[in-house]
Coordinates of C-alpha atoms and ligand atoms in Angstrom, one line a residue:
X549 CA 8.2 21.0 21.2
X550 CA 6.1 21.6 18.1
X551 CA 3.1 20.6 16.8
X552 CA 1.1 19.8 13.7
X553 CA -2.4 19.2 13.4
X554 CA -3.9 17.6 10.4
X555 CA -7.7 18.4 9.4
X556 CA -9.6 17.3 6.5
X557 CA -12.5 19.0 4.3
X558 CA -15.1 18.3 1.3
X559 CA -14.8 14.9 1.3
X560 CA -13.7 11.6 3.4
X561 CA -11.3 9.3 2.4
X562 CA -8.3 12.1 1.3
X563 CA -5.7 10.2 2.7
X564 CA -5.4 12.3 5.2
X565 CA -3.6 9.4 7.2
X566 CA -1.2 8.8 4.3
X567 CA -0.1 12.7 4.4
X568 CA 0.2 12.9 7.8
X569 CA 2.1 9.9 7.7
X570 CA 4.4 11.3 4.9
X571 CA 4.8 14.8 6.4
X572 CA 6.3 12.5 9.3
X573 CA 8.6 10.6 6.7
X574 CA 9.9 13.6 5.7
X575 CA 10.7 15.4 8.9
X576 CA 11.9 12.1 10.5
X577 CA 14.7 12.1 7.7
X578 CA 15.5 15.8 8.5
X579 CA 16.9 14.6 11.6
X580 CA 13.6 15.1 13.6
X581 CA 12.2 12.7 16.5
X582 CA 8.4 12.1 15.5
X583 CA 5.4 11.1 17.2
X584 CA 1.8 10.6 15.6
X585 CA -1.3 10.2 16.6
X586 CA -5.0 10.1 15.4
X587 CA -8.1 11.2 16.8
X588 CA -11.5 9.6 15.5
X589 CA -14.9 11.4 16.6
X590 CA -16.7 8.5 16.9
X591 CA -18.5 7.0 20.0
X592 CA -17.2 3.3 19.8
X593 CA -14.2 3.2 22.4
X594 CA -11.9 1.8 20.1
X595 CA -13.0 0.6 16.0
X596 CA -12.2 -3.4 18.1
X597 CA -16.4 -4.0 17.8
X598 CA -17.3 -2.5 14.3
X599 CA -17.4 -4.1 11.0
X600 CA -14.6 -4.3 8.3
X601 CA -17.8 -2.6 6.1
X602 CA -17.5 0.3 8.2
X603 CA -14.3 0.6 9.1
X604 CA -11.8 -1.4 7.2
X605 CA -9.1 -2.5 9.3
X606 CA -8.9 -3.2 12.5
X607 CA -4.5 -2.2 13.6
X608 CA -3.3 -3.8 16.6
X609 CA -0.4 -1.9 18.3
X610 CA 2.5 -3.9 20.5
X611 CA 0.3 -2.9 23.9
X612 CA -2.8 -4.9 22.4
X613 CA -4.6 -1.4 21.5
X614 CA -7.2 -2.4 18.4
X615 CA -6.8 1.1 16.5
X616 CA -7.8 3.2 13.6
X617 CA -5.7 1.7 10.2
X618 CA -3.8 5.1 9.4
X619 CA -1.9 4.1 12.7
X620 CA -0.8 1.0 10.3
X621 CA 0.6 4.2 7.9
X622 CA 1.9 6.1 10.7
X623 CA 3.9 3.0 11.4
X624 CA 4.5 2.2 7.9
X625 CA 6.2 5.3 7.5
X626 CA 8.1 6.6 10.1
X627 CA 10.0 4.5 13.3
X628 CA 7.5 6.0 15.6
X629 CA 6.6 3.6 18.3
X630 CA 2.8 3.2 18.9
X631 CA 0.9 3.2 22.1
X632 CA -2.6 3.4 22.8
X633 CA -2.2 7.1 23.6
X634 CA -1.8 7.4 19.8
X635 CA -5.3 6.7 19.0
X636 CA -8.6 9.1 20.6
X637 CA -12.1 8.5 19.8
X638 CA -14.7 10.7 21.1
X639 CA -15.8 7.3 23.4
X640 CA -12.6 7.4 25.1
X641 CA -13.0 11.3 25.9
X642 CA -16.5 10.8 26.7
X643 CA -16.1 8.0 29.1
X644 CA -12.8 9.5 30.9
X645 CA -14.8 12.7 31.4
X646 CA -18.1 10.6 32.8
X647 CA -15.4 8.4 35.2
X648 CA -14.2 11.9 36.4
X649 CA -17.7 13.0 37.3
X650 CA -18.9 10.3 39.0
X651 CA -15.2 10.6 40.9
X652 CA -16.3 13.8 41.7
X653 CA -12.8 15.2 40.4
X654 CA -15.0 18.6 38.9
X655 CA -17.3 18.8 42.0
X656 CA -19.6 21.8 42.3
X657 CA -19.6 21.8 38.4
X658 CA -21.7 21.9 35.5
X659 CA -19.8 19.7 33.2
X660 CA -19.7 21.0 29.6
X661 CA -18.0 20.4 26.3
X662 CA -16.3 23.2 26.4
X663 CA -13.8 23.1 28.8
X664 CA -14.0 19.2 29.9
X665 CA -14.3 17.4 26.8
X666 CA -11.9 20.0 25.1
X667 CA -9.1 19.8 27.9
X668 CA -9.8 15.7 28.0
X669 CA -8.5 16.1 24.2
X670 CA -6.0 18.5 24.7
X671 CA -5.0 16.3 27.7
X672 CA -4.0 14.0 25.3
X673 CA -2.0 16.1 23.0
X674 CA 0.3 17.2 26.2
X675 CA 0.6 13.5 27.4
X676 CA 2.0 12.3 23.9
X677 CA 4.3 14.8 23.7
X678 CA 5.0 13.7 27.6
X679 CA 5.6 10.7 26.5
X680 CA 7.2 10.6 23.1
X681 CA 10.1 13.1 23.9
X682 CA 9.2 14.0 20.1
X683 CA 10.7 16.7 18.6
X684 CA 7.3 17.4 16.0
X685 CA 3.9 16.3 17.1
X686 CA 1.6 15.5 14.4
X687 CA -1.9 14.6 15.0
X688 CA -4.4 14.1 12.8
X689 CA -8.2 14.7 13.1
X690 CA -10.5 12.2 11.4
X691 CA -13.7 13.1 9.5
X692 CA -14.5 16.0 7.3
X693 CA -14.2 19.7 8.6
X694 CA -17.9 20.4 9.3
X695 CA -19.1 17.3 10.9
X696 CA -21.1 17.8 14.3
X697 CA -19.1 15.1 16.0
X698 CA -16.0 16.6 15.2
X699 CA -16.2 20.1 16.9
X700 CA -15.0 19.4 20.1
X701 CA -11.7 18.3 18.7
X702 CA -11.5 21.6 16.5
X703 CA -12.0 23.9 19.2
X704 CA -9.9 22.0 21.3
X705 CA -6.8 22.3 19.1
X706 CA -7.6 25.6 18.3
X707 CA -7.6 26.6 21.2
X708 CA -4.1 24.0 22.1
X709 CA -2.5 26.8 19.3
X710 CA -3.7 29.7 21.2
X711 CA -1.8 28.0 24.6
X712 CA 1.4 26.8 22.5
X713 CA 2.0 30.0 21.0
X714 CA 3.0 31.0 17.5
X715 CA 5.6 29.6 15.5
X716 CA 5.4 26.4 17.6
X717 CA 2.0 25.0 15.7
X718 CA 1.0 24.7 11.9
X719 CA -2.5 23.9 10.8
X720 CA -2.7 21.6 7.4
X721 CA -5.6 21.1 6.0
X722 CA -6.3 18.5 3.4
X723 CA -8.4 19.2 0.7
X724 CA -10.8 17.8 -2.1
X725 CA -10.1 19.9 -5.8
X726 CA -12.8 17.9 -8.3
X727 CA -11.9 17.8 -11.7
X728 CA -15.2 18.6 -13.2
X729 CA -15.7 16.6 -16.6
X730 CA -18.1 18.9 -18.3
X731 CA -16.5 22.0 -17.8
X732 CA -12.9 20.4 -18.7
X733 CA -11.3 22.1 -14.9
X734 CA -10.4 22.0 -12.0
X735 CA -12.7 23.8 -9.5
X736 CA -11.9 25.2 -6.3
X737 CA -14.9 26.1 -4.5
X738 CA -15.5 23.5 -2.2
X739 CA -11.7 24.1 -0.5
X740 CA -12.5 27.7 -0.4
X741 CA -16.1 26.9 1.6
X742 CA -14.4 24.2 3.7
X743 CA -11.3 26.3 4.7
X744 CA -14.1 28.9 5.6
X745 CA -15.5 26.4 7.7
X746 CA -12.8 26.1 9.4
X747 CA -12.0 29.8 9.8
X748 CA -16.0 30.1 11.0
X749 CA -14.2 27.7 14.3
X750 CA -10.9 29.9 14.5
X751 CA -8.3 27.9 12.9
X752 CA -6.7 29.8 9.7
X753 CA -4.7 26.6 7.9
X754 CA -1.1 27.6 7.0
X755 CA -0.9 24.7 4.2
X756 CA -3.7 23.4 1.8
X757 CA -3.1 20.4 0.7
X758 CA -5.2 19.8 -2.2
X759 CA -5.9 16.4 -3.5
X760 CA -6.5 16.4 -7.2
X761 CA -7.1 14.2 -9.9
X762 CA -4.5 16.7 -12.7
X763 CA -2.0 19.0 -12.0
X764 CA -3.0 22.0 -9.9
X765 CA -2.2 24.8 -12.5
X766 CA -0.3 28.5 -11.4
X767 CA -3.6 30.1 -11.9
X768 CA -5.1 27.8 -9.4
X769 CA -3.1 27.7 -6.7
X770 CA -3.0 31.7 -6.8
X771 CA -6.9 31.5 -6.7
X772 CA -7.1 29.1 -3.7
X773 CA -4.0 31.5 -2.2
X774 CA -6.0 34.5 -2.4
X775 CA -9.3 32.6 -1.3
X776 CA -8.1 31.2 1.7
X777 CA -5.6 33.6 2.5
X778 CA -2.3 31.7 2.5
X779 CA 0.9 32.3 0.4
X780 CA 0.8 30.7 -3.0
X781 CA 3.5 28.5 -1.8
X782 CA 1.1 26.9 0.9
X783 CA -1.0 25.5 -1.8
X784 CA 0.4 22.2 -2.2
X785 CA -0.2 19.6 -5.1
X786 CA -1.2 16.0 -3.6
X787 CA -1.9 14.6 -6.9
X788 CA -3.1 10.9 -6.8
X789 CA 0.1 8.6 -7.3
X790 CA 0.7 6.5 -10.3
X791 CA 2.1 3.5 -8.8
X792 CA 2.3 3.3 -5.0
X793 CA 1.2 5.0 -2.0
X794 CA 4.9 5.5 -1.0
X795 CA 5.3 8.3 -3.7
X796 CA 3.5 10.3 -1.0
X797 CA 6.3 11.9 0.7
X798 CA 8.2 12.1 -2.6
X799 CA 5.4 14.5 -3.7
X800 CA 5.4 16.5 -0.9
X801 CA 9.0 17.1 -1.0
X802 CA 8.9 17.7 -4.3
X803 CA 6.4 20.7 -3.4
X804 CA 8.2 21.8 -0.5
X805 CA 6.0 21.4 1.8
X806 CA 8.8 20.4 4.7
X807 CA 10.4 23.6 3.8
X808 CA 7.8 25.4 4.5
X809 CA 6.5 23.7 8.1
X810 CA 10.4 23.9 9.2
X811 CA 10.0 27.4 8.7
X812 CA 6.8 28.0 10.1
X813 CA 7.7 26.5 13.1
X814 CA 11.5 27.7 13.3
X815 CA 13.1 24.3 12.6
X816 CA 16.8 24.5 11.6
X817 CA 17.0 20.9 10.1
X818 CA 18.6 20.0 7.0
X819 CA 16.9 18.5 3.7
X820 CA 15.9 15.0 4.0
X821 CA 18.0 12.3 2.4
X822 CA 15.5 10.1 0.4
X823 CA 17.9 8.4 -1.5
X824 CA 16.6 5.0 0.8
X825 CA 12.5 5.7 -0.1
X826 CA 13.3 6.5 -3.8
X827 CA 15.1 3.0 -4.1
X828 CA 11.9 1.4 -2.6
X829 CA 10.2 3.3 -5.9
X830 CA 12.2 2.2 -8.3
X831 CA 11.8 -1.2 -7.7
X832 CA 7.7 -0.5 -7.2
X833 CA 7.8 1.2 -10.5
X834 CA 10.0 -1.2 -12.5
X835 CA 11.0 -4.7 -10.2
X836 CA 13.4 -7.4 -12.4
X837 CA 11.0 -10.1 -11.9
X838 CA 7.3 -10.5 -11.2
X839 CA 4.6 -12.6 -9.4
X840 CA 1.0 -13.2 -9.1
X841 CA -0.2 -13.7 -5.4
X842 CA -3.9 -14.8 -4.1
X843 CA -5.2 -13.1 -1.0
X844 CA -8.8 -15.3 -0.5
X845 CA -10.9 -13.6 2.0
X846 CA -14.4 -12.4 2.3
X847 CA -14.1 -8.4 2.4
X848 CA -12.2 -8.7 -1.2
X849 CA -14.5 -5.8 -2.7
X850 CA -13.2 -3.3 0.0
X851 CA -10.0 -1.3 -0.3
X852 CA -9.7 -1.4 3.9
X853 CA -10.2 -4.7 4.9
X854 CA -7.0 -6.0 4.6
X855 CA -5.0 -2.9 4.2
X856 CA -1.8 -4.0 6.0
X857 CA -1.9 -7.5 5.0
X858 CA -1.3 -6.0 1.1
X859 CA 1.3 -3.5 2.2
X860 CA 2.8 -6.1 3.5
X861 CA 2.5 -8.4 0.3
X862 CA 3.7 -5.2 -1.4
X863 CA 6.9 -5.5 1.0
X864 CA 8.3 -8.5 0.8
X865 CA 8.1 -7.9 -3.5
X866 CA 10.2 -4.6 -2.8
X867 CA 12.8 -7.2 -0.5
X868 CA 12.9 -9.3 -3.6
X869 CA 12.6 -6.7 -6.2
X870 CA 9.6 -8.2 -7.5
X871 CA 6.8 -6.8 -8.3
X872 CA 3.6 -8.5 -7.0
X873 CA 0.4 -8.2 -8.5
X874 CA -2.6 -9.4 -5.7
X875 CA -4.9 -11.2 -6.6
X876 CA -8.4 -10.8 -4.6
X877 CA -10.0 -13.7 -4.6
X878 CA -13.7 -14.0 -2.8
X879 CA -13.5 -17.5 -0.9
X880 CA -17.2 -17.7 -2.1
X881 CA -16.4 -17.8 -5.6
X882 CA -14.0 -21.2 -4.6
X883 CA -17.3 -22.7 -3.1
X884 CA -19.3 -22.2 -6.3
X885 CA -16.8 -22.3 -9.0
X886 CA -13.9 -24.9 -7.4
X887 CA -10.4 -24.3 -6.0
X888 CA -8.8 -25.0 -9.7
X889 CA -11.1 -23.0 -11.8
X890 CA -10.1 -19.6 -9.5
X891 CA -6.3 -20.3 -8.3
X892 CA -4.6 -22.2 -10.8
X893 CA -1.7 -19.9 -12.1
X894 CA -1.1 -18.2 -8.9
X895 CA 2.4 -17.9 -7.7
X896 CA 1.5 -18.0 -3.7
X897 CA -1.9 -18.1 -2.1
X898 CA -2.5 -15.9 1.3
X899 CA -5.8 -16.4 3.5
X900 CA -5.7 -13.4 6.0
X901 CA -7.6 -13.2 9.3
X902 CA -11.5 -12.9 10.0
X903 CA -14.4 -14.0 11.6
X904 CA -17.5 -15.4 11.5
X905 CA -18.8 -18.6 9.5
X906 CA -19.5 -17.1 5.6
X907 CA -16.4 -18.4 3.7
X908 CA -15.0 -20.4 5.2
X909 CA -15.5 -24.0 3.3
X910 CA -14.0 -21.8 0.2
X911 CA -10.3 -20.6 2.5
X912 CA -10.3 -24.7 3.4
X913 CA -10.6 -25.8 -0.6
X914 CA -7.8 -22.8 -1.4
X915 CA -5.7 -24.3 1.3
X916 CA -6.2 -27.7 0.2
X917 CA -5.0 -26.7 -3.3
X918 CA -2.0 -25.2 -2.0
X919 CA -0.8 -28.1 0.1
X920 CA -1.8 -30.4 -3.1
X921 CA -0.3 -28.9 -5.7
X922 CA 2.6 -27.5 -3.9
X923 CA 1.5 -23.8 -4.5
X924 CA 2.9 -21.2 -1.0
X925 CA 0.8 -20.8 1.3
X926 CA 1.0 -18.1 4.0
X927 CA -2.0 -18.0 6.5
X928 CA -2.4 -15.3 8.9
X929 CA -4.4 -15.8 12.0
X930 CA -7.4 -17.5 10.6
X931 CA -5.3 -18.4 7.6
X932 CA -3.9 -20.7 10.2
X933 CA -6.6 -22.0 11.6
X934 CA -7.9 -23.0 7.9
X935 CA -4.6 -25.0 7.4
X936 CA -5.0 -26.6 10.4
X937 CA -8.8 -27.8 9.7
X938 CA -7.8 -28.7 5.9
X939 CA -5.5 -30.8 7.3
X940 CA -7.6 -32.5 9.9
X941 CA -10.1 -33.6 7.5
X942 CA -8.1 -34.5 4.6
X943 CA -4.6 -35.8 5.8
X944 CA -5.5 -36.8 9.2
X945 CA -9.0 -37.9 7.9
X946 CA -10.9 -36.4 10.9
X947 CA -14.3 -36.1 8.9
X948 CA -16.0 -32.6 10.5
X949 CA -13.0 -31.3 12.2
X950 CA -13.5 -27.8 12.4
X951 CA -13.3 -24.9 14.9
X952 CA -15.5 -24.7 17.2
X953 CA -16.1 -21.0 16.5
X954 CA -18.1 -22.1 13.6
X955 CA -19.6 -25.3 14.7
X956 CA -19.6 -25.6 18.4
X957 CA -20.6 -29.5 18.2
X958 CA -17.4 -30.7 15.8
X959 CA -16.7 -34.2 16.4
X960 CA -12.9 -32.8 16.0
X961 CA -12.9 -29.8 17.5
X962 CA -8.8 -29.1 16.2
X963 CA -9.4 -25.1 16.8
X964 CA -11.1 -24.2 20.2
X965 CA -11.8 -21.8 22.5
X966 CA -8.5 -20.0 24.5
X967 CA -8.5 -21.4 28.2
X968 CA -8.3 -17.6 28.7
X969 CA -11.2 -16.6 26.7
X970 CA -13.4 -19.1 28.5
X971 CA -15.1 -16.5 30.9
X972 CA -15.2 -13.3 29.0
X973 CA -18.4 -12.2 27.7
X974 CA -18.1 -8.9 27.3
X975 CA -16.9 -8.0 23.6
X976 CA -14.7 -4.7 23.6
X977 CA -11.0 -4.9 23.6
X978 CA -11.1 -8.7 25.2
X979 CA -9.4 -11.0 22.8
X980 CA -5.6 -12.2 23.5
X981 CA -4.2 -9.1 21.9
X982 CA -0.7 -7.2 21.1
X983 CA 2.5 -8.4 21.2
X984 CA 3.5 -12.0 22.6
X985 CA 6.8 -13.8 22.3
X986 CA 7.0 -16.8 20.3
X987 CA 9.9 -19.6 20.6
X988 CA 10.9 -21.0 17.0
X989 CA 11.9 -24.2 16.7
X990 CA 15.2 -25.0 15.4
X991 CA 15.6 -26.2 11.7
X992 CA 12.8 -24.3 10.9
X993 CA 12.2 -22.6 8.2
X994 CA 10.5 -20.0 10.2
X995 CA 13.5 -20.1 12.3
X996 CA 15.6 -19.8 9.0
X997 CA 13.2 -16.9 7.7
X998 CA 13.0 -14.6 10.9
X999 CA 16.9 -15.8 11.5
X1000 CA 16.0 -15.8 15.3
X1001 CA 14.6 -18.1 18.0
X1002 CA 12.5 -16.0 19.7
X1003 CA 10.0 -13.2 17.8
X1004 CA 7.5 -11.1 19.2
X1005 CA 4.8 -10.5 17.3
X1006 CA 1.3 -9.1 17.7
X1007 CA -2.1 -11.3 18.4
X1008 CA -5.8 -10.7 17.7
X1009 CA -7.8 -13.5 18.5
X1010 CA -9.9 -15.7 20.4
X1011 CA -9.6 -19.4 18.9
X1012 CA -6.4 -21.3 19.2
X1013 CA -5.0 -25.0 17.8
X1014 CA -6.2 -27.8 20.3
X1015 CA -3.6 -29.4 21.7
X1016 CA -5.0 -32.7 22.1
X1017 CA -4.3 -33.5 18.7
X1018 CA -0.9 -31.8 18.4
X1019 CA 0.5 -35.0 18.9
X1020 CA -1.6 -36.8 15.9
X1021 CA -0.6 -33.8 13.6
X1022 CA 3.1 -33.8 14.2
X1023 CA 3.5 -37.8 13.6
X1024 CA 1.5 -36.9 9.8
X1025 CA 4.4 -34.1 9.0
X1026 CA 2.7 -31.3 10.4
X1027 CA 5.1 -29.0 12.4
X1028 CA 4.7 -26.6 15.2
X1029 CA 7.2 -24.7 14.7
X1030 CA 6.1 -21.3 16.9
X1031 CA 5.0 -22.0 20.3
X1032 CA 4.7 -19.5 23.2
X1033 CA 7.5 -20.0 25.7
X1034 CA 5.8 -22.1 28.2
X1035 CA 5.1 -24.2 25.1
X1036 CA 1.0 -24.1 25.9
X1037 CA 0.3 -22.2 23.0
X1038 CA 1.1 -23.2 18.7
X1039 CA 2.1 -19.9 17.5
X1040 CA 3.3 -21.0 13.8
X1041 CA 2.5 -24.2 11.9
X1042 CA 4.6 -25.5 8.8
X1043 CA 4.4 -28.5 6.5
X1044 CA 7.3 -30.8 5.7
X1045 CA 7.5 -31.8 2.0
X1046 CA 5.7 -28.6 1.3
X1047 CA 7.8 -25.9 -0.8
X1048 CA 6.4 -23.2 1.7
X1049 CA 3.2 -23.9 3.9
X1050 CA 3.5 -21.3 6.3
X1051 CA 1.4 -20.3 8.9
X1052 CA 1.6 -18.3 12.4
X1053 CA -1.5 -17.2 14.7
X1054 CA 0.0 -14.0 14.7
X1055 CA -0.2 -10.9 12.5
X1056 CA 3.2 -10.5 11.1
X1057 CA 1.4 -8.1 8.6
X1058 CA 1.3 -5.1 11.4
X1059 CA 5.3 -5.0 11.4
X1060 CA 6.1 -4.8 8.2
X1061 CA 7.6 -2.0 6.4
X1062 CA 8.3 -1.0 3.0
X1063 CA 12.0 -0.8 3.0
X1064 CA 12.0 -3.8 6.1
X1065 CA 10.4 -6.1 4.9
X1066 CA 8.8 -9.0 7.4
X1067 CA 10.5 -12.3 6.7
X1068 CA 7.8 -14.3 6.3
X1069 CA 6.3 -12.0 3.6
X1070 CA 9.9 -11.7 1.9
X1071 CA 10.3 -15.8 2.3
X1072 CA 6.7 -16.3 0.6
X1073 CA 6.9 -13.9 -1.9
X1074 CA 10.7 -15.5 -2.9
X1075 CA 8.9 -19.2 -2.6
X1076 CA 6.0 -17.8 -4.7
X1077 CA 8.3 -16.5 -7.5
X1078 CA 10.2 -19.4 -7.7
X1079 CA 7.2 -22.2 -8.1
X1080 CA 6.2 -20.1 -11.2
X1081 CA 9.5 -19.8 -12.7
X1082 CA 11.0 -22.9 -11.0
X1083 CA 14.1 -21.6 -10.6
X1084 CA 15.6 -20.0 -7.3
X1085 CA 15.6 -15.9 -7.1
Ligands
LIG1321 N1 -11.7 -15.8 14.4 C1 -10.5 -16.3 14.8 C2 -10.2 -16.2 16.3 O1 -10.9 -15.4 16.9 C3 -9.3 -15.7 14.0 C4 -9.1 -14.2 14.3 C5 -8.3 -13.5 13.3 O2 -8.1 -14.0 12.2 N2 -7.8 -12.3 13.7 O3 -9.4 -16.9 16.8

């Protein structure tokens, strides 16, 4: 078994995730069996309890483990299956090694970082590749090469190398090279410091990858080479992509950089065939047809927040060769300016999952003016929720409905507290989560879309639709169409005389991928397209 670890330096936010992810594309389509995982040095247990601000998106794996979003790309971009071994924050290692102690399972020791927290980690590493029966390991290391917090995972794969022996581990190191407007250049420096860093903790990086802005010139890459003491054919170009993140692995092929890890860690494998990813390009770079979609949510401003839920948008275009330009739309800006003012011309309108109360009265006018005027809707997790109190108070003319996450004393409580959810009070890891099967019903156009009767998809939430009303609904041309199989729980909602008013309580958005589109994002985006141009795809 082999291994690659990926490590990151100068700056955050390198898309580290997205090259890991790639290098994974590209050796999974040599023929290779590929696992990923991540490991996050922060304290939290799992990223369930922080804020989209500080963390963007929360991914939910099949085994209901709320994880770091580059497991979304991991997914994304290879078939790897995803467990909660695949994501390791420092809280987990942390609060394994305190559970040992007070188990007494290192009696008569004084329990240090280095070796219990560093075997915890490398723990880890062994148990994935346990596990996974992977051919190629590839892990990733968050945060920036120099970070206190991150140490412990350093030394630990350094000294995981040192055990595994050479030729079976490469280092790659992604890298920050600024384009520095003044002086006209590229500049080097700060890869050269950080891959000294590095070298300061014992791991010499066999590939740099180094992110840049323009094209990383000969006399560069033979500078950074000589600096940091790798063959000028290590230095790899990760330039930013034009059009779509799913260039990535293009690029790196393009530089070689599979060769090179194949040979590094004696992999006889032939060259990938791409032909499958580059057809997923073309019709990024230059679809037949296009669409303008409105994703109304209150993290708009933030490139995280709703990463997989515009991948997934991005998705169903590519399965209609249509390229979708998305719309953010900040539900506040419905509640000042009106529903008309900010969504008229949209092709479909998308309201995603959240929390809490700010918003809210804004995702209920935008799904108001899709049910009115005919525009798609697709609601996802709260998304459904909203269609469900839109409807209650303006079809069913249940003045106040609401849910009672946001006002506990509704006369119409339509969304309410899971039976389940009643007792818990603690707040980590305790919603209904992962995967859950779901029963369509037949004549459905969800049925029709997923061409199945029975779906699994993944859950993240507390709230559900009250069924003492289910009836009321139903008679007023509201359809459950999802339900879970003991038929307790509405899993997907749908309107009759609607084009496409789709909604589920899942999060199809976690199992979508660029050349597999989800149905319901290929069925919205082909609804969308053909309101505007009122003409079937
Ligand atoms: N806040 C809602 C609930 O807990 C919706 C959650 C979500 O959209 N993920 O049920």
């Amino acid at each position: 078994m082999k291994f690659i670890f990926v490590t990151g330096g100068v700056v955050s936010s390198l898309g580290k995730g997205l090259t890991a992810a790639s290098l994974g594309t590209l050796l999974e389509n040599r023929g290779l069996k590929v696992a990923l995982q991540k490991f996050d040095p922060y304290l939290n247990v799992d990223p369930g309890t922080m804020s989209p601000f500080q963390h963007g998106e929360v991914y939910v794996l099949d085994d209901g483990a709320e994880t770091d979003l580059d497991l979304g790309h991991y997914e994304r971009f290879t078939n790897c299956k995803l467990t909660r071994l695949n994501n390791l924050t420092s809280g987990q290692v942390y609060q394994n090694v305190l559970n040992n102690e007070r188990e007494g399972k290192y009696l008569g020791k004084t329990v240090q970082v280095i070796p219990h927290v560093t075997d915890e980690i490398k723990r880890r590493i062994h148990l994935l590749a346990e596990t996974s029966q992977a051919d190629v390991i590839i892990t990733e290391i968050g945060g920036t090469t120099g970070d206190i917090e991150g140490l412990p995972f350093l030394e630990a794969i350094r000294e995981f190398s040192l055990e595994a022996g050479a030729g079976n581990v490469v280092f790659v190191h992604v890298t920050y090279v600024p384009f520095i407007k003044a002086a006209g250049e590229l500049k080097t420096k700060p890869t050269q410091q950080s891959v000294a860093k590095l070298r300061e903790i014992g791991i010499a990086p066999h590939l740099i990858v180094c992110r840049c802005e323009k094209p990383l010139e000969k006399e560069l890459r033979q500078k950074i080479s000589m600096f940091c003491n790798v063959p000028v054919e290590a230095v790899i170009e990760e330039q930013d992509v034009e059009h779509s993140i799913y260039e990535v692995p293009l690029m790196l092929q393009r530089e070689r950089a599979d060769d090179l890890i194949c040979n590094l860690l004696h992999l006889d494998v032939p060259h990938p065939d791409m032909a499958h990813w580059q057809e997923v390009i073309r019709k990024l770079i230059a679809p037949q047809r296009r669409v303008r979609i409105g994703v109304v949510g209150k993290y708009i401003g933030l490139q995280d927040a709703y990463k997989s839920v515009y991948e997934a948008i991005t998705h169903g275009g590519v399965g209609n060769d249509c390229g979708v330009e998305i719309v953010r739309v900040d539900s506040e800006e419905i509640e000042k300016e009106g529903a008309e003012k900010v969504l008229r011309g949209l092709g479909g309108i998308l309201v995603p999952g959240g929390f809490g109360e700010r918003g809210i009265e804004g995702k209920i006018k935008a799904a108001k003016f899709a049910r009115e005027n005919k525009v798609p809707y697709l609601g996802l997790c709260l998304g459904m929720q909203i269609a469900t109190i839109e409807f209650a108070r303006h079809v069913l003319k249940l003045g106040k409905a609401h849910s009672t996450e946001f006002d506990p004393d509704t006369p119409h409580p339509v969304i309410a507290l899971l039976d389940a959810q009643k007792k818990v009070t603690k707040k980590g890891g305790t919603m209904r989560l992962g995967a859950q099967p779901c029963q369509l019903a037949v004549g459905s156009r969800a049925g029709q879309l997923y061409g199945s009767f029975v779906v699994n998809e993944r859950h993240r939430h507390r709230y559900e639709f009250n069924n003492a009303y289910r009836e009321r609904f139903e008679k007023a041309g509201f359809v459950c169409s999802g339900l879970s199989p003991d038929g307790k729980l509405v899993e997907v909602i749908e309107l009759k005389d609607h084009p496409f008013f789709v909604a589920s309580q899942f999060h199809p958005e976690f199992l979508s991928k660029p050349h597999q589109p989800h149905p319901l994002f290929k069925g919205f985006i082909a609804a969308a397209h053909q309101q505007i141009h009122k003409k079937p795809l």
